[in-house]
PDB file of C-alpha atoms and ligand atoms in Angstrom:
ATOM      1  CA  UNK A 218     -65.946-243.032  52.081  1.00 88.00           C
ATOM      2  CA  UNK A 219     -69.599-241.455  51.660  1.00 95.00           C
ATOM      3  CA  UNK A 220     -69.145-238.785  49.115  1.00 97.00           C
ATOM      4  CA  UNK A 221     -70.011-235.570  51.337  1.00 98.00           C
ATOM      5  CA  UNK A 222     -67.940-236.966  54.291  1.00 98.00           C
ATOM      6  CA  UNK A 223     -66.395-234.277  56.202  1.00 97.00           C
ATOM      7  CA  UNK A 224     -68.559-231.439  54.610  1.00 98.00           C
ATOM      8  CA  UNK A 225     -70.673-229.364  57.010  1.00 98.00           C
ATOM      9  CA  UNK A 226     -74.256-228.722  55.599  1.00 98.00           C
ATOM     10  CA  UNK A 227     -76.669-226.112  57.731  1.00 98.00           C
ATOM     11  CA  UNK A 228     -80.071-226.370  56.408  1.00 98.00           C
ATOM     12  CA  UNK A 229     -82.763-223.571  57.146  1.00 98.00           C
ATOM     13  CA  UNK A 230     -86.365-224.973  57.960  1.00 98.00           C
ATOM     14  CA  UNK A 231     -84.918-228.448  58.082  1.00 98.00           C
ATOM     15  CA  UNK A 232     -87.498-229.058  61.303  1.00 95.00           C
ATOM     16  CA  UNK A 233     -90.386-230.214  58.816  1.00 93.00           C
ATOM     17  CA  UNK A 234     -91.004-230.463  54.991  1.00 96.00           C
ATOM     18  CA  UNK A 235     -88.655-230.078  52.279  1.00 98.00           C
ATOM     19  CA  UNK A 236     -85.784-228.784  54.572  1.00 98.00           C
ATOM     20  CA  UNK A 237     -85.900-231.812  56.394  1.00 98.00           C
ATOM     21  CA  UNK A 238     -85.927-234.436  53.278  1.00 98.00           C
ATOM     22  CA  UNK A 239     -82.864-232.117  52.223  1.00 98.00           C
ATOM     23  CA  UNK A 240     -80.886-232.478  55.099  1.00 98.00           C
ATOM     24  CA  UNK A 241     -81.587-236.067  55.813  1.00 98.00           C
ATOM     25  CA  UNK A 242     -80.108-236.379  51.892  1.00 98.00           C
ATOM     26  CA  UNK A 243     -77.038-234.597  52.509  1.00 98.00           C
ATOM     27  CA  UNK A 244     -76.566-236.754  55.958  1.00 98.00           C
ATOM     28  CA  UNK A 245     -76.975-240.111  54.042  1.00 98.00           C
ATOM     29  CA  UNK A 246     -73.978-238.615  51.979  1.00 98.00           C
ATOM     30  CA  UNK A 247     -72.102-238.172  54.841  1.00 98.00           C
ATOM     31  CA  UNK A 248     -72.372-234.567  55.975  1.00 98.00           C
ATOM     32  CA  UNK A 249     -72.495-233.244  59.128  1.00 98.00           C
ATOM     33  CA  UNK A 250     -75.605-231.123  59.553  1.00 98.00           C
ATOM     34  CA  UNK A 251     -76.550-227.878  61.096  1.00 98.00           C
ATOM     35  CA  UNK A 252     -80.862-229.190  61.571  1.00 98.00           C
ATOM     36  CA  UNK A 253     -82.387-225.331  61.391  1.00 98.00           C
ATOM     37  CA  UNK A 254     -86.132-224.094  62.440  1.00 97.00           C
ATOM     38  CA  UNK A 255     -88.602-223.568  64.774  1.00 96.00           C
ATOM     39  CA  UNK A 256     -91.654-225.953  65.904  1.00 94.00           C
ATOM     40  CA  UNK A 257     -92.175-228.218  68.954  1.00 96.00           C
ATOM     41  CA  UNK A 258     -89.686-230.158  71.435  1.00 97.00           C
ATOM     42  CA  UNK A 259     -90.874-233.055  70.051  1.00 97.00           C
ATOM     43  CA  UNK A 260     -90.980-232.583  66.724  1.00 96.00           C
ATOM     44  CA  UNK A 261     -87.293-230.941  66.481  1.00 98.00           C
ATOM     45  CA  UNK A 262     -86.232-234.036  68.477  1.00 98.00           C
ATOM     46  CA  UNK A 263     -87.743-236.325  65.931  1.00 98.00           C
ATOM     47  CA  UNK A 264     -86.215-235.007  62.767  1.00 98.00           C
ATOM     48  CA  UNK A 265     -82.702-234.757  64.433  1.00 98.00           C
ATOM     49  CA  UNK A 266     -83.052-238.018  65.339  1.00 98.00           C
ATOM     50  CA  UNK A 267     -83.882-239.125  61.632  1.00 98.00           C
ATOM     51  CA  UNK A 268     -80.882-237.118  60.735  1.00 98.00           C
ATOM     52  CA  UNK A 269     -78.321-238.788  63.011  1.00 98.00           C
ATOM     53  CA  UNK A 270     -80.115-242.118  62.243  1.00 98.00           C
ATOM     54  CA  UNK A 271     -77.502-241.661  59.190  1.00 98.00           C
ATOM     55  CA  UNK A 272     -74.686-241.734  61.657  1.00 98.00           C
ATOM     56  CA  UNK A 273     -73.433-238.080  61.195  1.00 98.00           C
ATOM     57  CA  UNK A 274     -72.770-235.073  63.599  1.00 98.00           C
ATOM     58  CA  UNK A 275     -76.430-232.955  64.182  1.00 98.00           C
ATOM     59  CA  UNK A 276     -76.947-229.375  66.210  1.00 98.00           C
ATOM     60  CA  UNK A 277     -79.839-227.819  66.168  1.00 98.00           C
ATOM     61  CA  UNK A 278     -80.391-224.046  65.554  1.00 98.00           C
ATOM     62  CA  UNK A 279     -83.750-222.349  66.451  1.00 97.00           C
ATOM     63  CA  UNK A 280     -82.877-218.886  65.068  1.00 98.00           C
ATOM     64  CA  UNK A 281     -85.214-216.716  63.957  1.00 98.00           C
ATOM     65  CA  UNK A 282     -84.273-215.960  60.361  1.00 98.00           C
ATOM     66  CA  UNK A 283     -86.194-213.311  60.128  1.00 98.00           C
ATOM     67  CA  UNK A 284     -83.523-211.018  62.402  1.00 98.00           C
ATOM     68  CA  UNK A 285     -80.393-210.586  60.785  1.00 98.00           C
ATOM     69  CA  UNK A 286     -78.530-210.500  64.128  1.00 98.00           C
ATOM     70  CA  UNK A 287     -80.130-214.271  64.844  1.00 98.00           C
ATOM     71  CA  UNK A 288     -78.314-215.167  61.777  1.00 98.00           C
ATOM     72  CA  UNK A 289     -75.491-213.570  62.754  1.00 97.00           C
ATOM     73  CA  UNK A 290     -74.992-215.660  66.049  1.00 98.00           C
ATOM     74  CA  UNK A 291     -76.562-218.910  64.329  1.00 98.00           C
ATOM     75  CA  UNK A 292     -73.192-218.510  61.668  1.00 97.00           C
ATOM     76  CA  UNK A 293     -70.805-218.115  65.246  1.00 97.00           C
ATOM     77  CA  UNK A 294     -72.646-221.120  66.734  1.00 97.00           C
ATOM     78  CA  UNK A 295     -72.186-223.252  63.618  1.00 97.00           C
ATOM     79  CA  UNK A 296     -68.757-222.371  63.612  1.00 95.00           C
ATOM     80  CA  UNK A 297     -68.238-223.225  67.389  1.00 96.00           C
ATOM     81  CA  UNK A 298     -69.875-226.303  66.605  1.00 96.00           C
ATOM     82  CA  UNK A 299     -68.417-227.585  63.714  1.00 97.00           C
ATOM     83  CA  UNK A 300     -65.724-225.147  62.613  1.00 96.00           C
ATOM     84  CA  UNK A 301     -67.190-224.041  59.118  1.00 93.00           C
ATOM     85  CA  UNK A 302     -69.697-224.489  56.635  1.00 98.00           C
ATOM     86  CA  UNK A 303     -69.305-225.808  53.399  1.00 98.00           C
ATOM     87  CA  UNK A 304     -72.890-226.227  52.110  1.00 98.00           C
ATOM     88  CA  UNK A 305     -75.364-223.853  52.852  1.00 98.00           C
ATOM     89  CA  UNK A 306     -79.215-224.284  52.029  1.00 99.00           C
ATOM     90  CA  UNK A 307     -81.872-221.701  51.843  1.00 98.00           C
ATOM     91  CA  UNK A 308     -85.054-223.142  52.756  1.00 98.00           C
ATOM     92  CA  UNK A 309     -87.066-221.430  55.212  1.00 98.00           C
ATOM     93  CA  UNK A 310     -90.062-220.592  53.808  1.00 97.00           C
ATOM     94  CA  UNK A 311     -94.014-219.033  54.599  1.00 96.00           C
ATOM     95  CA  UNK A 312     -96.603-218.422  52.568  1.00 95.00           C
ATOM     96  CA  UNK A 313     -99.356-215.977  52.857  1.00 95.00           C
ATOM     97  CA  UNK A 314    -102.139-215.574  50.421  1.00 94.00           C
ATOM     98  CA  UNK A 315    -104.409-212.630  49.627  1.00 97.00           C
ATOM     99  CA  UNK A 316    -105.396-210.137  46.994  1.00 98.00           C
ATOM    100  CA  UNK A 317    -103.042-207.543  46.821  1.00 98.00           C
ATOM    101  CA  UNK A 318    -105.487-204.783  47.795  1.00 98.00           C
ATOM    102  CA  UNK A 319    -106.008-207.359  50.956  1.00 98.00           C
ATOM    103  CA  UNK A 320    -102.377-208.009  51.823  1.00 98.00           C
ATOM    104  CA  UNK A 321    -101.875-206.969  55.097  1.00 98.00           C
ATOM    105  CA  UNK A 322     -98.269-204.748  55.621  1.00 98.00           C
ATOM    106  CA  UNK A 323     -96.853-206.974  58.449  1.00 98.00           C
ATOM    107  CA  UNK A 324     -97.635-210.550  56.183  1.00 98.00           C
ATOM    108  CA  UNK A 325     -96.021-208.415  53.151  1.00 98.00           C
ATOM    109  CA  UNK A 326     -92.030-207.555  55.219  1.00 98.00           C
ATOM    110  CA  UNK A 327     -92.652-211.277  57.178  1.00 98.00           C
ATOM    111  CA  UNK A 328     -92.782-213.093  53.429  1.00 98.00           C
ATOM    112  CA  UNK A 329     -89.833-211.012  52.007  1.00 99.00           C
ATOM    113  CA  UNK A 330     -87.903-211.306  55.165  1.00 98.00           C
ATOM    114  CA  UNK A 331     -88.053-215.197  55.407  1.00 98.00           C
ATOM    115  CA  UNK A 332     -87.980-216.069  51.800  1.00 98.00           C
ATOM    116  CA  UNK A 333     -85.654-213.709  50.766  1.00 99.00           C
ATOM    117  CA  UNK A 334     -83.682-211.244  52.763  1.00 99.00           C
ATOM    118  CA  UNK A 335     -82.910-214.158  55.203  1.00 98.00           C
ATOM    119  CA  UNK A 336     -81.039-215.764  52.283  1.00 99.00           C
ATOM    120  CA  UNK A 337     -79.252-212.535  51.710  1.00 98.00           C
ATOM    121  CA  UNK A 338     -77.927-212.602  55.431  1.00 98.00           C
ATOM    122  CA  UNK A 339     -77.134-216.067  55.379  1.00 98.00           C
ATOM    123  CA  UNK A 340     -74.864-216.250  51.698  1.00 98.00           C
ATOM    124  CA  UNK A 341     -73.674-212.602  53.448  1.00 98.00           C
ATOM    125  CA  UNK A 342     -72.118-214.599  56.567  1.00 98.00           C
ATOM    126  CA  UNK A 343     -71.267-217.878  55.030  1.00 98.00           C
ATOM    127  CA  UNK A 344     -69.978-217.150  51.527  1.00 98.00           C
ATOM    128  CA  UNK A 345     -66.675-215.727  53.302  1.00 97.00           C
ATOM    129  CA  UNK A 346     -65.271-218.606  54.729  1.00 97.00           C
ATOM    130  CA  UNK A 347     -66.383-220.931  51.647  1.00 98.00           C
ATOM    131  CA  UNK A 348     -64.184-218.659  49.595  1.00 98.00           C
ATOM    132  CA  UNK A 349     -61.362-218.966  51.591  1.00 97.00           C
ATOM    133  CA  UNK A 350     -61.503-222.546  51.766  1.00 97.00           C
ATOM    134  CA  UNK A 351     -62.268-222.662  48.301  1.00 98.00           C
ATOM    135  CA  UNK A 352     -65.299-225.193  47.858  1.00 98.00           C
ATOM    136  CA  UNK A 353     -69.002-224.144  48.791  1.00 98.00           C
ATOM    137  CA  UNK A 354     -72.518-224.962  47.911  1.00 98.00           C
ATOM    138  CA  UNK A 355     -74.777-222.381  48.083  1.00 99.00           C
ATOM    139  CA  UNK A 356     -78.831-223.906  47.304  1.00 99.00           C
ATOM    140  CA  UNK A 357     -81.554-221.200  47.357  1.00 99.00           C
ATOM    141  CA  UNK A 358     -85.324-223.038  47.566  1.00 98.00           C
ATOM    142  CA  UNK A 359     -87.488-220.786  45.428  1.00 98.00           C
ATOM    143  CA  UNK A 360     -90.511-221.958  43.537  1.00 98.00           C
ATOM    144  CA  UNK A 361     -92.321-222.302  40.386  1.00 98.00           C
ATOM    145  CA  UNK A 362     -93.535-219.160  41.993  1.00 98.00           C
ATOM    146  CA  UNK A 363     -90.065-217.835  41.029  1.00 98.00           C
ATOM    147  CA  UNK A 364     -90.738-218.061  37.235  1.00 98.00           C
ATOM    148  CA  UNK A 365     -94.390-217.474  37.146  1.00 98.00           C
ATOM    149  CA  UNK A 366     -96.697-216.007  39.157  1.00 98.00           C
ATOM    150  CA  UNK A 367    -100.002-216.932  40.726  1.00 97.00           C
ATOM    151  CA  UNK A 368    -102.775-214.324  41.705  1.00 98.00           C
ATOM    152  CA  UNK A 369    -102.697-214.450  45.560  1.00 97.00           C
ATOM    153  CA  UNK A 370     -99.702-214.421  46.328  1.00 98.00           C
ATOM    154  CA  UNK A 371     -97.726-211.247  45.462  1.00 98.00           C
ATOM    155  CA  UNK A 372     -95.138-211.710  48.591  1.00 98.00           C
ATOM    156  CA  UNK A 373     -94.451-215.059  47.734  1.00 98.00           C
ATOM    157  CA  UNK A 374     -94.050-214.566  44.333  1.00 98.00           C
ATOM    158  CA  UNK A 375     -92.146-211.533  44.609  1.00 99.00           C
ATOM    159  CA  UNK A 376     -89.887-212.991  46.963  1.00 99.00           C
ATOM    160  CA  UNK A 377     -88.864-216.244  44.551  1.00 99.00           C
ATOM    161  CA  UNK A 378     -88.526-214.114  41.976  1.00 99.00           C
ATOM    162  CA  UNK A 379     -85.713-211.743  43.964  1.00 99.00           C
ATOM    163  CA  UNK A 380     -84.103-215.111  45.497  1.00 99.00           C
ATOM    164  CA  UNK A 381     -83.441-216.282  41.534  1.00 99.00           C
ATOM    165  CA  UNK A 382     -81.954-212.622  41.200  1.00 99.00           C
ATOM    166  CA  UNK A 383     -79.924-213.427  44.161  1.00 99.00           C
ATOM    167  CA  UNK A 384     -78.865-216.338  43.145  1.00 99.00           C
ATOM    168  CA  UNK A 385     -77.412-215.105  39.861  1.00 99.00           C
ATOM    169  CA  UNK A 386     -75.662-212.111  41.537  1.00 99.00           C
ATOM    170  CA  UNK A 387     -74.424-214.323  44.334  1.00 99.00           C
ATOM    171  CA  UNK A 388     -72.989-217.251  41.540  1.00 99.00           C
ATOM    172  CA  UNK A 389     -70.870-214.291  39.681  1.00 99.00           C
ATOM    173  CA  UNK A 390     -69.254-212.980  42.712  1.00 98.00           C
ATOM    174  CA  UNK A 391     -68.051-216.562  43.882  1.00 98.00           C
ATOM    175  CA  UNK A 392     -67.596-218.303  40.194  1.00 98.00           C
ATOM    176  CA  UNK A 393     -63.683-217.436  40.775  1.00 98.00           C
ATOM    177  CA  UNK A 394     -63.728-219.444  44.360  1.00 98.00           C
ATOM    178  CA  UNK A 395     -64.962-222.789  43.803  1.00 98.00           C
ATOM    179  CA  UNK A 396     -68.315-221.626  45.093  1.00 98.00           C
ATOM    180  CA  UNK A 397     -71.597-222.696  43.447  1.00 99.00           C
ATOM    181  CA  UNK A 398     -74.936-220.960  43.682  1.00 99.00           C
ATOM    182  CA  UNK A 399     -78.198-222.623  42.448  1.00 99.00           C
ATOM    183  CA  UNK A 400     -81.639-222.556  43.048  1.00 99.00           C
ATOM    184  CA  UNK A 401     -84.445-225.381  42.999  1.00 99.00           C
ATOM    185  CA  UNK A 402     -87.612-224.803  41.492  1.00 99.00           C
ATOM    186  CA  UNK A 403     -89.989-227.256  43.238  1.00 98.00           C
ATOM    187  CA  UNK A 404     -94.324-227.518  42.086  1.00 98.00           C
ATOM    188  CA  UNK A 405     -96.410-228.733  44.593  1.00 97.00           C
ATOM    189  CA  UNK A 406     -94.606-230.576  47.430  1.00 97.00           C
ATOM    190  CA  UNK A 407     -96.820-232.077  49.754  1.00 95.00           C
ATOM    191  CA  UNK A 408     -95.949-230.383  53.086  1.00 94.00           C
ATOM    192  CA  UNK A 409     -97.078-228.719  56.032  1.00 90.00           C
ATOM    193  CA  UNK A 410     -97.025-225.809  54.282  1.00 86.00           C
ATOM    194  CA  UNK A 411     -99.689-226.819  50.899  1.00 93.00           C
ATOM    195  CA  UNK A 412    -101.578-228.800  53.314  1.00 94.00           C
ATOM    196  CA  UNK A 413    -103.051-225.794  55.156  1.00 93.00           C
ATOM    197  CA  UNK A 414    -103.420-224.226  51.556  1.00 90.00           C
ATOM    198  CA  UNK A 415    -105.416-227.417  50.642  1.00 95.00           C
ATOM    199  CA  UNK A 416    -107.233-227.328  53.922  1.00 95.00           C
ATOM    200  CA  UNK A 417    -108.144-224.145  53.549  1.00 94.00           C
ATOM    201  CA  UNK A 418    -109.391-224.477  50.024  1.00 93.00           C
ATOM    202  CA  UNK A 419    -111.616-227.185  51.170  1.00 96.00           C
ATOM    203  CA  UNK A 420    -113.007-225.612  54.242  1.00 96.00           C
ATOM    204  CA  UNK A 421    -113.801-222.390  51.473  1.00 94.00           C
ATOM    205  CA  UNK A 422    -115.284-224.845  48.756  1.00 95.00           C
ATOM    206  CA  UNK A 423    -117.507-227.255  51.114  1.00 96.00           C
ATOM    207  CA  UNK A 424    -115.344-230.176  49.081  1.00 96.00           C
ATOM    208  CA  UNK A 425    -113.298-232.840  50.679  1.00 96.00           C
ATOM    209  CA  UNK A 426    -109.760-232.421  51.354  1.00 95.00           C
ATOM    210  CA  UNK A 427    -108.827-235.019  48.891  1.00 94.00           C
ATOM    211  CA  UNK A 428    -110.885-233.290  45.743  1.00 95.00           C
ATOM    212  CA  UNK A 429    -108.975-230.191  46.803  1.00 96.00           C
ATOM    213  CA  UNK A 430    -105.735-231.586  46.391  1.00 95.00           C
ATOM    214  CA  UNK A 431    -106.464-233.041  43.248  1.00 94.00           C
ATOM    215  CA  UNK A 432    -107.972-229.747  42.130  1.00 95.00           C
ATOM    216  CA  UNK A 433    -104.384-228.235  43.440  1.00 95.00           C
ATOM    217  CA  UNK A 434    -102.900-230.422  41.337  1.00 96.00           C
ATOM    218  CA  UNK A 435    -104.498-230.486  38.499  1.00 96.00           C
ATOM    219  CA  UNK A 436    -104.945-226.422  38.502  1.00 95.00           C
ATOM    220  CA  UNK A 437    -100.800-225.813  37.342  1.00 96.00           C
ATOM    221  CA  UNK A 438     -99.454-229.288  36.969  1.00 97.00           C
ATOM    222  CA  UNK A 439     -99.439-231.277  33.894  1.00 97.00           C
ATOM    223  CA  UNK A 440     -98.594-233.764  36.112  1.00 97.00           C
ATOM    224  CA  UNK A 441    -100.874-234.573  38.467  1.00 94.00           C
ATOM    225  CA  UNK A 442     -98.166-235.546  41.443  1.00 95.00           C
ATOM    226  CA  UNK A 443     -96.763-234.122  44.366  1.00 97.00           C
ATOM    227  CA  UNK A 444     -92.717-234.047  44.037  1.00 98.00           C
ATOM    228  CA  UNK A 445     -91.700-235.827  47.278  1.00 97.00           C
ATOM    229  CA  UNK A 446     -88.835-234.241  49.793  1.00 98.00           C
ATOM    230  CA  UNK A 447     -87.037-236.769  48.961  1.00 98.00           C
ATOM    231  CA  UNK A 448     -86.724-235.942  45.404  1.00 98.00           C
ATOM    232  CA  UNK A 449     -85.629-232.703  45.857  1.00 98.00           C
ATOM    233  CA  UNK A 450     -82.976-234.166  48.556  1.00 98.00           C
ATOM    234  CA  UNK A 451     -81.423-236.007  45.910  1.00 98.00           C
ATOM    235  CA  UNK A 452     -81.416-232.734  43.688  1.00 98.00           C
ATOM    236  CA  UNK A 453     -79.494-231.382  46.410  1.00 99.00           C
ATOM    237  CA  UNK A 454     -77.104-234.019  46.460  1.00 98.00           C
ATOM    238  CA  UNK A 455     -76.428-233.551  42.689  1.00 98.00           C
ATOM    239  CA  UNK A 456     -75.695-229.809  43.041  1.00 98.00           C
ATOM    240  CA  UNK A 457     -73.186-230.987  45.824  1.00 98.00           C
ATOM    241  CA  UNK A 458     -71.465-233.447  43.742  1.00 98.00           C
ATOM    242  CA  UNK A 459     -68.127-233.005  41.673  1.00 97.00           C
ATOM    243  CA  UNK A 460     -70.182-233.016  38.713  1.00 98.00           C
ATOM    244  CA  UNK A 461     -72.303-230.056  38.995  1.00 98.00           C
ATOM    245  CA  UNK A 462     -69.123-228.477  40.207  1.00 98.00           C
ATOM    246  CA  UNK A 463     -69.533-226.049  36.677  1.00 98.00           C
ATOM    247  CA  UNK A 464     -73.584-225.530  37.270  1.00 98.00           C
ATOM    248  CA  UNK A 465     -73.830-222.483  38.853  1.00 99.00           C
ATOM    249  CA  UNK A 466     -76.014-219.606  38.560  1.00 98.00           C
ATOM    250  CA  UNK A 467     -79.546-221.607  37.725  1.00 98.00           C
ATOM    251  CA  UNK A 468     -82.988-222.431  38.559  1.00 98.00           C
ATOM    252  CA  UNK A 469     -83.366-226.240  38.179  1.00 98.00           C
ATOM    253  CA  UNK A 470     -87.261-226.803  38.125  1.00 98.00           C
ATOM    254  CA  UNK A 471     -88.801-229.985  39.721  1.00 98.00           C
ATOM    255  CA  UNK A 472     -92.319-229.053  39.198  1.00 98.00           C
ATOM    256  CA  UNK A 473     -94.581-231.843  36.897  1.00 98.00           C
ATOM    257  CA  UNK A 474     -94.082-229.878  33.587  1.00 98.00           C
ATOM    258  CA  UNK A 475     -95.093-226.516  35.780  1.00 98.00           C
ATOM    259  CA  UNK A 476     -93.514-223.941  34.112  1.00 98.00           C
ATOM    260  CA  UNK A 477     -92.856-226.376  30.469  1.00 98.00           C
ATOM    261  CA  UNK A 478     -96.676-224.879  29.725  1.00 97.00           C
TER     262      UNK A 478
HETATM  263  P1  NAD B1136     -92.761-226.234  55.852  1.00 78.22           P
HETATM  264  O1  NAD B1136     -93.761-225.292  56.433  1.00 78.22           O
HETATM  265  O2  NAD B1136     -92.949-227.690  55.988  1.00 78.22           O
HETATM  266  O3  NAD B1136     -91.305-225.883  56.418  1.00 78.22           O
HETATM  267  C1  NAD B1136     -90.874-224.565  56.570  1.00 78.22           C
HETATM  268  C2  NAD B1136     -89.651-224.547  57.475  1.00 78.22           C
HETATM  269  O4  NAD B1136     -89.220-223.182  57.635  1.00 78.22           O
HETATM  270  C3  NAD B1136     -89.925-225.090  58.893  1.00 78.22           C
HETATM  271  O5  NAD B1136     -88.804-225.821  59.338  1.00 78.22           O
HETATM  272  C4  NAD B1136     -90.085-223.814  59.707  1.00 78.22           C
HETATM  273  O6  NAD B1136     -89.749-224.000  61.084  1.00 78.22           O
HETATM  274  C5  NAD B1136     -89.078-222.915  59.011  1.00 78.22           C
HETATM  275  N1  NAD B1136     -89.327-221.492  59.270  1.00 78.22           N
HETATM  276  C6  NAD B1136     -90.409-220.766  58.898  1.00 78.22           C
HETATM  277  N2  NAD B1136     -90.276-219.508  59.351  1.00 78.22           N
HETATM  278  C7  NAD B1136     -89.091-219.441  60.001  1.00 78.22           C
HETATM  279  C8  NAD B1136     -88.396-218.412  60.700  1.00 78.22           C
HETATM  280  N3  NAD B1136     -88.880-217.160  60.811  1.00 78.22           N
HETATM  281  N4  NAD B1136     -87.199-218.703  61.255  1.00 78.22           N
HETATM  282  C9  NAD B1136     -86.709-219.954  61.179  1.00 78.22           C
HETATM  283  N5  NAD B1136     -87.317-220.978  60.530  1.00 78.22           N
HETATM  284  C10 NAD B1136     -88.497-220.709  59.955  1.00 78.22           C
HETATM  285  O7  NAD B1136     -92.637-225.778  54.320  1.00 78.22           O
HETATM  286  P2  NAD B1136     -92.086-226.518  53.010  1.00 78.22           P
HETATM  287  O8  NAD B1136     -93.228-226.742  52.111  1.00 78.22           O
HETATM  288  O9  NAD B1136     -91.185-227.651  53.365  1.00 78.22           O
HETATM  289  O10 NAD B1136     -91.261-225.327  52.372  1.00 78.22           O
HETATM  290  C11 NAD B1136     -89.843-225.249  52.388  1.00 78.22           C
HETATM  291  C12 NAD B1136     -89.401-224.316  51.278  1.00 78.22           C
HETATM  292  O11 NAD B1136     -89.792-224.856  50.015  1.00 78.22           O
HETATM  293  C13 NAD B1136     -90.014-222.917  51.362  1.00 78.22           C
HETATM  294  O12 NAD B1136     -89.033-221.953  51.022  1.00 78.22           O
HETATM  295  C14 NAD B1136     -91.108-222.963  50.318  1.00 78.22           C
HETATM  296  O13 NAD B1136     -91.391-221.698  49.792  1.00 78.22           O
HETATM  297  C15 NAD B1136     -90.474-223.866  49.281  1.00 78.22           C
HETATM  298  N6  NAD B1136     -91.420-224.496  48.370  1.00 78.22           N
HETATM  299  C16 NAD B1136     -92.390-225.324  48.827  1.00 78.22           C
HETATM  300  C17 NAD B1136     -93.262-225.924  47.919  1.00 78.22           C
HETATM  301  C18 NAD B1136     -94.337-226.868  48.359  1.00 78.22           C
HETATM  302  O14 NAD B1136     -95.168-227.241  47.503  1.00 78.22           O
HETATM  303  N7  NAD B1136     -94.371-227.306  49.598  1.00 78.22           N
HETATM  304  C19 NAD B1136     -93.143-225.647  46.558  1.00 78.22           C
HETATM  305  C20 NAD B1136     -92.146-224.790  46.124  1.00 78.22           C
HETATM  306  C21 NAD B1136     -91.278-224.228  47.038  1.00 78.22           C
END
C-alpha cells in the first residue's frame, strides 16, 4: 500500500508552482488531495488532471484565502468531500516589491493576508479535527525570506518571518496530539511567481531574460540553481512520513547554501 494511502492532503496554491509539485508528491504517495487556487478553467483542469493521473481522489477549491470566511466554507467543503483532513499545506503565496517608503497600503494587508494570516485561519480550522484523530501534518511554505531579509520586499519578508513564528507556536500547542508543524525554506524556485520578478528585472535593465536569471541567481545563491517543485514535493513527503514523526517546530531550508552565508 502507497505510504500516504487513505490520508487527505488540501494544498493551498496547488493550481501552479510549488503548490502544485507538492500536491502531485503527496498524490504519488497515495493521498487524496484537496487541489487549492485560483487561475484559468484550463489551467485548474490541467493540474487536477496531473494530480489524478496518480490515481487518487481530487476536488478543487477556488477560495479566496484572503477572507477568513472563504476558508471557513473551503474547511466544510473539504469535509463534505472527503470527511477530514489529515495534512494540511500552506502555500499560497504573492509577492510585491517596493521600497518601503513606496509600498502601497492595499499591497502591504494583501501580502500579510495571503502569506500569513491565511495560514493562521487555515491551522485555526483544521488543527481541531487532526487532534482528535490524533495524526496531522501541518507544512507552512515560507522562504529564505523568512530568515533573512531582502531590501524590497518588507511584506514578504515580514510575512515569512511571522509564518516561522507561527509555526513554532502552532508545533507547541499540538506536540501532545500527534500533530507536526514545519516549515520549508525554499531559494529561488523557478515559478510563475520569480519569473515575473525576472521579467521585470530584465525589462528595467535592457538585459535578456536569461542574464537576469542568472544575475537572480547568482545575487543570494551560492548555488547557482533553481530548486525544482519537485524537490520540495519530496520534502513534503519526508515531513509526512513516520520518520519525521518527532520533527516538529522547524524551518528546513532548501535554498543553494542561501542562508549557510
Ligand atoms: P505561484 O505564483 O506559482 O503560485 C501561487 C499559488 O497561490 C497559485 O496557485 C495561486 O492561485 C495561489 N494564490 C495566490 N493568491 C491567492 C488567493 N488570494 N487565494 C487563493 N489562492 C491564491 O507561486 P510559487 O512560486 O509556486 O509560490 C508558492 C509559495 O512558495 C509561496 O508562498 C511563495 O512565497 C513560496 N516561495 C516561492 C519561492 C520561489 O522562488 N518561487 C521561494 C520561496 C518561497
Amino acid at each position: 500500500m502507497a505510504p500516504l494511502s487513505g490520508r487527505v492532503a488540501l494544498v493551498t496554491g496547488s493550481t501552479s508552482g510549488i503548490g502544485l509539485g507538492i500536491a502531485q508528491a503527496l498524490a504519488s504517495e497515495g493521498a487524496d488531495i484537496v487541489l487549492h487556487g485560483l487561475g484559468s478553467p484550463d489551467a485548474i483542469a490541467a493540474a487536477r488532471r496531473s494530480v489524478e493521473a496518480a490515481g487518487v481522489r481530487v476536488t478543487v477549491s477556488g477560495a479566496d484565502v484572503a477572507d477568513p470566511a472563504a476558508i471557513q466554507r473551503m474547511a466544510a467543503d473539504a469535509a463534505d468531500a472527503f470527511g477530514r483532513v489529515d495534512i494540511l499545506v500552506n502555500n499560497a503565496g504573492i509577492q510585491h516589491t517596493a521600497t518601503i517608503a513606496d509600498f502601497p497600503d492595499e499591497r502591504w494587508d494583501a501580502v500579510i493576508a495571503i502569506n500569513l494570516s491565511a495560514a493562521f485561519h487555515t491551522i485555526k480550522a483544521f488543527s481541531p479535527a487532526m487532534r482528535q484523530a490524533g495524526w496531522g501534518r501541518v507544512i507552512n511554505i515560507a522562504s529564505a525570506h523568512g530568515l533573512v531579509a531582502s531590501a524590497q520586499k518588507a511584506a514578504y519578508v515580514a510575512a515569512k518571518h511571522g509564518l516561522l513564528g507561527l509555526t513554532k507556536v502552532a508545533a507547541i500547542e499540538l506536540a501532545d496530539a500527534g500533530v507536526t508543524v514545519n516549515a520549508i525554506c525554499p531559494g529561488w524556485v523557478l515559478t510563475p511567481l520569480v519569473q515575473a520578478q525576472i521579467e521585470a528585472r530584465a525589462a528595467q535593465s535592457g538585459r535578456s531574460v536569461r542574464e537576469e536569471e542568472v544575475a537572480l541567481l547568482r545575487e543570494k545563491q551560492p548555488m547557482a540553481a533553481f530548486t525544482t517543485p519537485e524537490q520540495i514535493g519530496a520534502m513534503a513527503v519526508y515531513l509526512c512520513s513516520d520518520a519525521a514523526c518527532t520533527v516538529s517546530g522547524v524551518p528546513l531550508s532548501i535554498d543553494g547554501g542561501w542562508t549557510a552565508q
